Structure formats: C-alpha cells, structure tokens
Amino acid sequence: MTPPVKRLADWDGDRLERLAEAHGTPLYVMDHDRIRANYARFSEAFDFAHVMYAAKANTGRAVVRTLYDAGADIECAAAGELYRAIEAGVAPEDLQYTAVNPPAGDLDYAVDLWEDTPELTITAGAEMTLDRLEARGFDGRLALRVNPGIGTGHHEKVATGKDAKFGLPYEEVEAVAEAARERFDLVGLHAHVGSGVLSGDLDDHERALQRVADLAERVGDLEFVDLGGGFGVPYRPDEEPLDIEAAAEMVRRVTADLDATVALEPGRYLVADAGALVTRVNTIKETPETRVVGVDAGLTSMIRPAMFDSYHHIRNVTGGDREPVESSVGGPLCTSADVFCTDRPIPRPEADDLLAIGNVGAYGINLASQFHSQPRPGEVAIEGDNERVTRRRETFEDLTRLEDEASGAE
C-alpha cells in the first residue's frame, strides 16, 4: 500500500525541472499513478460503499478517465461536468447529477440525457427544483439533498452542511420525500457536510452523518444514502494525514442499521496530492518589510490562497540546499490578493529558480481564469516513465478566440 499522502518533497525535482524546460511555466503536473493509488486505498477502506468521484475537484478529461477506468462512477454538480465526463468516455448510466440552484439550461441538458439514459439519477435540493424537473417531463430516479445543519471542513466557505444554500431543511425532508414519491422514483437521500475533513474533524463529521442516517431510516424504502465526500489531505508538511481506516470505521458504524447502499463521493482525497504547480522566479525585490519573490504563476493559475486563505507548501526545486530566508511569493497580477505566501522561510530563491507548489490537484486548474488576460497554464500527466500533455497552454490568441468567432474575424 502506498503512503497515505504524497508530500511535495516526494516529487522528483530533476523531472519537474525537465518538464518545466520542455513545456514552460506555469505548468500543472498530474501524477496519475498517485491518483490510482489514492482510489485503491479509499475503495479498499470503504469496501462496503459505492464510491463515486466528485468531478468538481478536477474535471480534466485525463483525470476523470483515469478514475473511471480504476472503477469509480462519476458524480457531477453541473451539466457541464456531465458533458465533460461523457466526453472523457464515461457511460451516462455511471453518472449522478447533483444540482445546486441549477440554471434552466443545466436542467434541460440533464433531462435530455435522462430520456436516453433512464439509469441517470438526478439529485435536487429545493422543492422548486422538483417542480422544474416535473415541468420538463422528468419522472425518473430522484435523490433529495438534505441539509443536516452541521458543517465541517477546513474553511467556512466549504462547510456546506450548515449553509442554507445546500439541500432541503432537515425538518422538511420527510414530508417532501412523501410527496416526491407520487411524482418521481425516489431512490436516495444525499448530503455533503463539508470539505477538507481530517482526523480531528471526524467527531463533528460523525454527528452530521448520524443525523442523515437517522433521517434515512425514518424516510425508509431507499436504494441508497449518499453521504457525500469531504475527506481531506494535509496541506502543511507537518500535518498528519487522515486516518482513512478510522474514517471508514466511523461511516460503517453510523450506517450499520441502514437498509440501503452507502454511497460516497471523494474528490480532494483522490486528486489533491497528485498535483504540483511549477512556476519560474522572475523578480527578486528586497524591501524593509519582506523579500518579495515574483513568479510567473498567479491567482489566475491557482486561486486557493486568495479565495480560502489556504496554505500550500512551496519548494525551491532549483536551490533546495540553500539557507532559508523569509520570502513573500506572489504573481504578476495587480492585486494584493495575488500571493502564495507571506514571510515564509524558503531556501533562498533567486531569479530563474523553479519553485513547486504542492497539493494543487484539487481545485487548482479548475479554478484557473483569464483575469488580467493571463493565458491559463498547461498540464502534463506523468505515469511511470511516460509523460503526455493533457492540456495545452493557452496563447494570447486564445484570449480573444470567442470574441473573434462571435464577430466572424478570421
């Protein structure tokens, strides 16, 4: 069994430098052997559950295909994710659609897909969504999303279990379920409590899941109870990884009395530590406050530090044996949010050094943008000794391509 986490120090520095020279920076590198190992570890621990991959963590075609080939079905939170999964070669009957305030076009696409693939399950978290589905002729496999009123995870913005945006109010679910059975084929309940759950969060996570399990027993006659995902990985080098066996034992205990299949949707746990972002130092500036290290990646490449104040370990691949100096690493964008760390000890970076940012396989490339007209990074997959480009780097021409197509420019 592979180690429970791939630390940034475990990446082959010579290989990262070679890939950066060959493909430029900023560059995402995804270790698909690691993705498969993470899935194998998770599915072995949760051998009593139906495991799906939460595609929102990383919808890259190569990533989705690797997990599907490894045995995971795919859970999609938007119609675009359904489309991407199908484009990756996923059979529609192996998809589940979990809608959150779905736009009309999303519901149209999902219902059209269901008409050809009645095995598709659609999850709804609001009574109005049920009405909108019925108006489109949908009467198929339905799951209801529950808001358990308890959220867990690494940041309040991902503690979805207590956010009114997500799911039906706990006290209303039984009545909604009874009425839904007259209109749809009610097959499941769904809940997602939060994201980034580590061993210290398991008690809170258990309380939330217990509420869902208790509710499922009262609703009764269900094919499955989907307890979402949320299992986390350590972002700091001294942080302990999740005890996956303890997490599995907790879920097994909570669901022991359920007469329904337990479903889980890991995302981050499967792909986060399989990704590294390599970036080149272009500017060194000594100031009275700090040592500024400018790099060619920015929040357009990886926004998690700016959005969630997230910690991502940074390694000096080129000069790892130098004495550490407190450094503030930031990108080329005109905002104070465009920083990856502030006053962090890093082996003294110099111009042209290659830095690597760890644990970017989840919510990294998916959240990349063209703010400041920055072309989005490329991506390379590594598998054993093999390497292949799975996402080409955008060019300046790509920045205006949709506008050019709209205006008929050649």
Coordinates of C-alpha atoms in Angstrom, one line a residue:
M1 CA 0.0 0.0 0.0
T2 CA 1.3 3.4 -0.9
P3 CA 2.0 6.1 1.8
P4 CA -1.2 8.0 2.8
V5 CA 0.0 11.2 1.3
K6 CA 2.5 12.3 -1.3
R7 CA 4.4 15.3 0.1
L8 CA 5.9 17.9 -2.1
A9 CA 9.4 16.7 -1.1
D10 CA 8.5 13.3 -2.7
W11 CA 8.3 14.8 -6.2
D12 CA 11.3 14.1 -8.4
G13 CA 12.9 17.6 -8.7
D14 CA 15.0 16.7 -11.7
R15 CA 11.9 15.6 -13.5
L16 CA 10.0 18.7 -12.6
E17 CA 12.8 20.9 -13.9
R18 CA 13.0 18.9 -17.2
L19 CA 9.2 19.2 -17.6
A20 CA 9.4 22.9 -17.0
E21 CA 12.1 23.3 -19.6
A22 CA 10.2 21.3 -22.1
H23 CA 6.7 22.8 -21.6
G24 CA 7.2 26.2 -20.0
T25 CA 5.8 27.6 -16.8
P26 CA 3.4 27.9 -15.0
L27 CA 2.7 24.2 -15.5
Y28 CA 0.5 21.7 -13.8
V29 CA 1.9 18.2 -13.4
M30 CA -0.5 15.5 -12.5
D31 CA 0.7 12.1 -11.2
H32 CA -1.8 9.6 -12.5
D33 CA -0.1 6.7 -10.7
R34 CA -0.8 8.6 -7.5
I35 CA -4.5 9.1 -8.5
R36 CA -4.9 5.4 -9.0
A37 CA -3.2 4.6 -5.7
N38 CA -5.4 7.0 -3.8
Y39 CA -8.5 5.5 -5.3
A40 CA -7.3 2.0 -4.4
R41 CA -6.6 3.0 -0.8
F42 CA -10.0 4.7 -0.4
S43 CA -12.1 2.0 -2.1
E44 CA -10.3 -0.7 0.0
A45 CA -11.0 1.1 3.2
F46 CA -14.7 1.7 2.2
D47 CA -15.2 -1.7 0.7
F48 CA -18.8 -1.6 1.9
A49 CA -19.7 1.6 -0.1
H50 CA -20.4 2.6 -3.6
V51 CA -17.6 5.0 -4.4
M52 CA -18.0 7.8 -6.9
Y53 CA -15.6 10.6 -7.9
A54 CA -16.7 14.1 -7.2
A55 CA -15.7 15.6 -10.5
K56 CA -15.8 19.2 -9.4
A57 CA -12.4 18.6 -7.7
N58 CA -10.7 18.3 -11.1
T59 CA -12.8 17.8 -14.3
G60 CA -9.7 17.3 -16.5
R61 CA -10.6 14.7 -19.1
A62 CA -7.5 12.6 -18.3
V63 CA -8.2 12.7 -14.6
V64 CA -11.8 11.7 -14.9
R65 CA -10.9 8.9 -17.3
T66 CA -8.1 7.6 -15.0
L67 CA -10.6 7.3 -12.1
Y68 CA -13.4 5.9 -14.2
D69 CA -11.0 3.2 -15.6
A70 CA -10.0 2.5 -12.0
G71 CA -13.6 1.7 -11.1
A72 CA -15.1 4.9 -9.9
D73 CA -18.5 6.2 -11.1
I74 CA -18.7 9.9 -11.5
E75 CA -20.7 12.5 -9.5
C76 CA -21.4 15.8 -11.3
A77 CA -22.5 19.0 -9.8
A78 CA -23.3 20.8 -13.0
A79 CA -24.4 19.9 -16.5
G80 CA -21.0 20.9 -17.9
E81 CA -19.5 18.3 -15.7
L82 CA -21.9 15.7 -17.1
Y83 CA -20.8 16.8 -20.6
R84 CA -17.1 16.6 -19.7
A85 CA -17.5 13.2 -18.2
I86 CA -19.2 11.9 -21.2
E87 CA -16.5 13.4 -23.4
A88 CA -14.0 11.6 -21.2
G89 CA -15.7 8.3 -22.1
V90 CA -17.9 7.8 -19.1
A91 CA -21.1 5.9 -19.8
P92 CA -24.1 8.1 -18.9
E93 CA -25.5 5.3 -16.7
D94 CA -22.4 5.6 -14.5
L95 CA -23.1 9.3 -13.8
Q96 CA -25.0 11.0 -11.0
Y97 CA -26.2 14.7 -11.2
T98 CA -26.3 16.7 -8.1
A99 CA -27.9 20.0 -8.9
V100 CA -27.4 23.2 -6.8
N101 CA -29.7 26.0 -7.9
P102 CA -29.5 24.6 -11.5
P103 CA -29.8 27.0 -14.4
A104 CA -32.6 26.2 -16.9
G105 CA -30.1 25.1 -19.5
D106 CA -28.5 22.7 -17.0
L107 CA -31.8 21.0 -16.2
D108 CA -32.7 20.8 -19.9
Y109 CA -29.4 19.0 -20.6
A110 CA -29.8 16.6 -17.7
V111 CA -33.4 15.7 -18.5
D112 CA -32.5 15.2 -22.2
L113 CA -29.7 12.9 -21.0
W114 CA -32.1 11.0 -18.8
E115 CA -34.5 10.5 -21.6
D116 CA -31.8 8.5 -23.4
T117 CA -30.4 7.0 -20.2
P118 CA -33.1 6.3 -17.6
E119 CA -30.5 5.0 -15.2
L120 CA -29.3 8.5 -14.5
T121 CA -30.0 9.8 -11.0
I122 CA -30.8 13.5 -10.5
T123 CA -30.4 15.0 -7.0
A124 CA -32.5 18.0 -6.0
G125 CA -32.0 20.3 -3.0
A126 CA -35.1 22.5 -3.3
E127 CA -38.8 21.9 -3.8
M128 CA -38.8 24.3 -6.7
T129 CA -36.2 22.1 -8.4
L130 CA -38.7 19.3 -8.2
D131 CA -41.4 21.4 -9.9
R132 CA -38.9 22.4 -12.6
L133 CA -37.9 18.8 -13.2
E134 CA -41.6 17.7 -13.5
A135 CA -42.4 20.6 -15.9
R136 CA -39.7 19.1 -18.2
G137 CA -41.3 15.7 -18.1
F138 CA -38.9 14.1 -15.7
D139 CA -40.3 11.3 -13.5
G140 CA -37.3 9.1 -13.1
R141 CA -34.6 8.3 -10.5
L142 CA -34.5 11.1 -7.9
A143 CA -32.5 11.8 -4.7
L144 CA -33.2 14.5 -2.3
R145 CA -30.3 16.6 -0.9
V146 CA -30.5 17.1 2.9
N147 CA -29.1 20.0 4.9
P148 CA -28.1 18.3 8.2
G149 CA -27.5 21.7 9.9
I150 CA -23.9 20.7 10.8
G151 CA -20.9 21.7 8.7
T152 CA -17.3 20.5 8.9
G153 CA -14.1 21.2 7.0
H154 CA -11.1 23.4 6.6
H155 CA -12.9 26.7 5.9
E156 CA -16.4 28.2 6.5
K157 CA -16.8 28.6 2.7
V158 CA -16.8 24.8 2.3
A159 CA -18.8 23.8 5.4
T160 CA -21.9 23.2 3.2
G161 CA -23.7 21.1 5.8
K162 CA -24.8 24.2 7.7
D163 CA -25.3 26.5 4.7
A164 CA -28.9 27.1 3.7
K165 CA -27.9 27.2 0.1
F166 CA -27.4 23.5 0.1
G167 CA -30.2 21.0 0.5
L168 CA -33.7 20.8 1.9
P169 CA -34.1 21.9 5.6
Y170 CA -33.7 18.9 7.7
E171 CA -37.1 19.1 9.3
E172 CA -38.9 19.3 6.0
V173 CA -37.3 16.3 4.3
E174 CA -39.8 13.6 5.4
A175 CA -42.8 15.5 4.1
V176 CA -41.1 16.4 0.8
A177 CA -40.0 12.8 0.3
E178 CA -43.5 11.5 0.8
A179 CA -44.9 13.9 -1.7
A180 CA -42.0 13.3 -4.1
R181 CA -42.8 9.6 -4.3
E182 CA -46.0 10.4 -6.0
R183 CA -44.2 12.2 -8.8
F184 CA -40.8 10.5 -9.1
D185 CA -38.9 7.3 -8.4
L186 CA -37.4 8.4 -5.1
V187 CA -34.2 6.3 -4.7
G188 CA -32.0 8.1 -2.3
L189 CA -31.0 10.8 0.1
H190 CA -27.9 12.9 -0.3
A191 CA -25.8 15.1 2.0
H192 CA -22.4 16.7 1.8
V193 CA -21.3 18.1 5.1
G194 CA -18.1 19.9 4.2
S195 CA -14.6 19.6 2.7
G196 CA -11.1 19.0 3.9
V197 CA -12.1 16.7 6.8
L198 CA -9.1 15.3 8.7
S199 CA -8.9 13.1 11.7
G200 CA -9.6 15.9 14.2
D201 CA -12.8 16.7 12.4
L202 CA -14.2 13.1 12.5
D203 CA -16.3 13.6 15.6
D204 CA -18.2 16.6 14.1
H205 CA -18.4 14.7 10.8
E206 CA -19.9 11.7 12.6
R207 CA -22.6 13.9 14.3
A208 CA -23.7 15.3 10.9
L209 CA -23.7 11.9 9.2
Q210 CA -25.6 10.3 12.1
R211 CA -28.4 12.9 11.5
V212 CA -28.6 11.9 7.9
A213 CA -28.6 8.2 8.7
D214 CA -31.4 8.7 11.3
L215 CA -33.4 10.7 8.7
A216 CA -32.9 8.0 6.1
E217 CA -34.3 5.3 8.5
R218 CA -37.4 7.4 9.0
V219 CA -37.9 8.1 5.3
G220 CA -37.3 4.4 4.6
D221 CA -37.6 2.4 1.3
L222 CA -34.4 3.9 -0.2
E223 CA -32.0 2.3 -2.6
F224 CA -29.0 4.4 -1.4
V225 CA -27.9 7.0 1.1
D226 CA -25.2 9.2 -0.4
L227 CA -23.0 10.8 2.4
G228 CA -21.0 13.0 0.0
G229 CA -17.3 13.3 0.3
G230 CA -15.2 15.9 2.2
F231 CA -12.3 13.7 3.2
G232 CA -9.2 15.8 3.3
V233 CA -5.5 15.7 2.8
P234 CA -2.7 17.5 4.8
Y235 CA -1.6 20.7 3.1
R236 CA 1.2 21.5 5.6
P237 CA 4.3 19.3 5.6
D238 CA 4.0 18.7 9.4
E239 CA 0.3 17.9 9.3
E240 CA -0.8 14.3 9.8
P241 CA -2.8 12.6 7.1
L242 CA -6.4 11.5 7.6
D243 CA -6.6 8.1 9.3
I244 CA -8.7 6.6 6.5
E245 CA -9.3 3.4 8.4
A246 CA -10.8 5.3 11.3
A247 CA -12.9 7.4 8.9
A248 CA -14.2 4.2 7.3
E249 CA -15.0 2.6 10.7
M250 CA -16.9 5.8 11.6
V251 CA -19.0 5.6 8.5
R252 CA -19.6 1.9 8.9
R253 CA -20.8 2.5 12.5
V254 CA -23.1 5.3 11.5
T255 CA -24.7 3.3 8.7
A256 CA -24.8 -0.1 10.3
D257 CA -28.6 -0.1 10.6
L258 CA -29.4 1.3 7.2
D259 CA -31.2 -1.0 4.8
A260 CA -29.7 0.9 1.8
T261 CA -26.4 1.1 -0.1
V262 CA -24.0 3.6 1.3
A263 CA -22.6 5.9 -1.4
L264 CA -19.5 8.2 -1.0
E265 CA -18.1 10.9 -3.3
P266 CA -14.4 11.6 -2.6
G267 CA -12.9 14.3 -4.7
R268 CA -10.0 16.1 -3.0
Y269 CA -8.8 13.0 -1.3
L270 CA -8.2 11.3 -4.7
V271 CA -6.5 14.0 -6.6
A272 CA -5.1 16.8 -4.4
D273 CA -1.7 15.4 -3.6
A274 CA -1.4 14.1 -7.2
G275 CA -0.8 17.6 -8.5
A276 CA 2.1 20.1 -8.4
L277 CA 2.3 23.5 -10.0
V278 CA 5.7 24.6 -11.2
T279 CA 6.5 28.2 -11.6
R280 CA 9.6 30.3 -12.5
V281 CA 11.0 33.1 -10.4
N282 CA 11.3 36.3 -12.5
T283 CA 11.8 39.1 -9.9
I284 CA 13.6 39.4 -6.5
K285 CA 13.0 42.6 -4.6
E286 CA 14.4 43.4 -1.1
T287 CA 12.1 45.7 0.9
P288 CA 12.2 46.9 4.5
E289 CA 9.1 44.7 5.1
T290 CA 10.0 41.4 3.3
R291 CA 11.8 39.7 0.5
V292 CA 9.5 39.8 -2.5
V293 CA 9.8 36.8 -4.8
G294 CA 7.9 37.3 -8.1
V295 CA 6.9 34.3 -10.1
D296 CA 5.0 33.7 -13.4
A297 CA 2.1 31.9 -11.7
G298 CA -0.6 33.9 -10.0
L299 CA -4.1 33.6 -8.6
T300 CA -5.2 33.1 -12.2
S301 CA -3.2 29.9 -12.2
M302 CA -4.2 28.8 -8.7
I303 CA -6.6 30.8 -6.6
R304 CA -7.0 28.8 -3.4
P305 CA -4.7 31.0 -1.2
A306 CA -6.6 34.1 -2.3
M307 CA -10.0 32.6 -2.1
F308 CA -9.7 30.5 1.0
D309 CA -6.5 31.8 2.7
S310 CA -5.3 28.3 2.0
Y311 CA -1.8 27.1 2.9
H312 CA 0.2 25.4 0.1
H313 CA 3.7 24.2 0.7
I314 CA 6.3 25.7 -1.6
R315 CA 9.6 24.0 -2.5
N316 CA 12.6 25.6 -4.2
V317 CA 13.3 22.9 -6.7
T318 CA 16.4 24.6 -8.0
G319 CA 18.1 25.7 -4.8
G320 CA 16.7 23.4 -2.1
D321 CA 20.0 23.2 -0.3
R322 CA 20.3 27.0 0.3
E323 CA 19.7 28.6 3.7
P324 CA 16.0 29.5 4.2
V325 CA 15.1 33.2 4.1
E326 CA 11.6 34.7 4.8
S327 CA 10.0 35.3 1.5
S328 CA 6.7 36.5 0.1
V329 CA 5.9 34.8 -3.1
G330 CA 3.5 36.5 -5.5
G331 CA 2.4 36.6 -9.1
P332 CA 2.1 39.2 -11.9
L333 CA -1.4 40.4 -11.1
C334 CA -2.3 43.9 -9.9
T335 CA -4.0 42.9 -6.6
S336 CA -2.7 42.3 -3.1
A337 CA -4.5 39.0 -3.1
D338 CA -2.1 37.7 -5.7
V339 CA 0.2 36.0 -3.2
F340 CA 1.0 32.3 -2.5
C341 CA 2.7 33.0 0.9
T342 CA 3.9 35.9 3.1
D343 CA 7.1 35.9 5.1
R344 CA 7.6 32.1 4.8
P345 CA 11.0 30.5 5.2
I346 CA 12.0 29.1 1.8
P347 CA 15.5 28.1 0.7
R348 CA 16.7 31.4 -0.7
P349 CA 15.0 31.9 -4.1
E350 CA 17.0 33.5 -6.9
A351 CA 16.0 34.7 -10.3
D352 CA 15.2 31.8 -12.7
D353 CA 14.8 29.3 -9.9
L354 CA 12.0 26.8 -10.3
L355 CA 9.5 26.7 -7.4
A356 CA 6.9 23.9 -6.9
I357 CA 3.6 24.4 -5.2
G358 CA 2.1 21.3 -3.7
N359 CA -1.4 19.7 -3.3
V360 CA -2.9 21.6 -6.3
G361 CA -4.5 18.6 -7.9
A362 CA -7.9 19.5 -6.4
Y363 CA -9.5 22.9 -7.2
G364 CA -6.3 24.1 -8.9
I365 CA -6.6 24.1 -12.7
N366 CA -10.4 24.0 -12.4
L367 CA -10.4 27.5 -10.8
A368 CA -7.9 29.0 -13.2
S369 CA -9.0 32.1 -15.0
Q370 CA -8.0 34.6 -17.7
F371 CA -8.2 37.6 -15.3
H372 CA -5.7 40.3 -16.3
S373 CA -5.7 38.5 -19.7
Q374 CA -3.4 35.8 -18.4
P375 CA -3.4 32.7 -20.6
R376 CA -4.2 29.6 -18.4
P377 CA -1.4 27.1 -17.7
G378 CA -0.7 23.9 -19.5
E379 CA -0.9 20.5 -17.9
V380 CA 1.2 17.3 -18.2
A381 CA 0.3 13.9 -16.9
I382 CA 3.0 11.5 -15.7
E383 CA 2.6 7.7 -15.4
G384 CA 5.6 5.7 -14.6
D385 CA 8.3 6.9 -17.1
N386 CA 5.7 8.2 -19.5
E387 CA 4.7 11.8 -19.9
R388 CA 2.0 13.4 -22.1
V389 CA 0.4 16.8 -22.4
T390 CA -3.2 16.7 -21.3
R391 CA -4.0 20.4 -21.6
R392 CA -2.1 22.7 -23.8
R393 CA -1.0 26.1 -22.6
E394 CA -3.3 28.9 -23.7
T395 CA -1.9 31.5 -26.0
F396 CA -2.7 35.2 -26.5
E397 CA -4.8 34.2 -29.5
D398 CA -7.0 32.0 -27.1
L399 CA -7.8 35.1 -25.1
T400 CA -9.8 36.6 -27.9
R401 CA -10.9 33.4 -29.7
L402 CA -14.5 33.5 -28.6
E403 CA -14.8 37.2 -29.4
D404 CA -13.2 36.6 -32.8
E405 CA -15.7 33.8 -33.5
A406 CA -18.6 36.0 -32.5
S407 CA -17.5 38.8 -34.8
G408 CA -16.6 36.5 -37.6
A409 CA -13.0 37.5 -37.6
E410 CA -10.6 35.1 -39.2

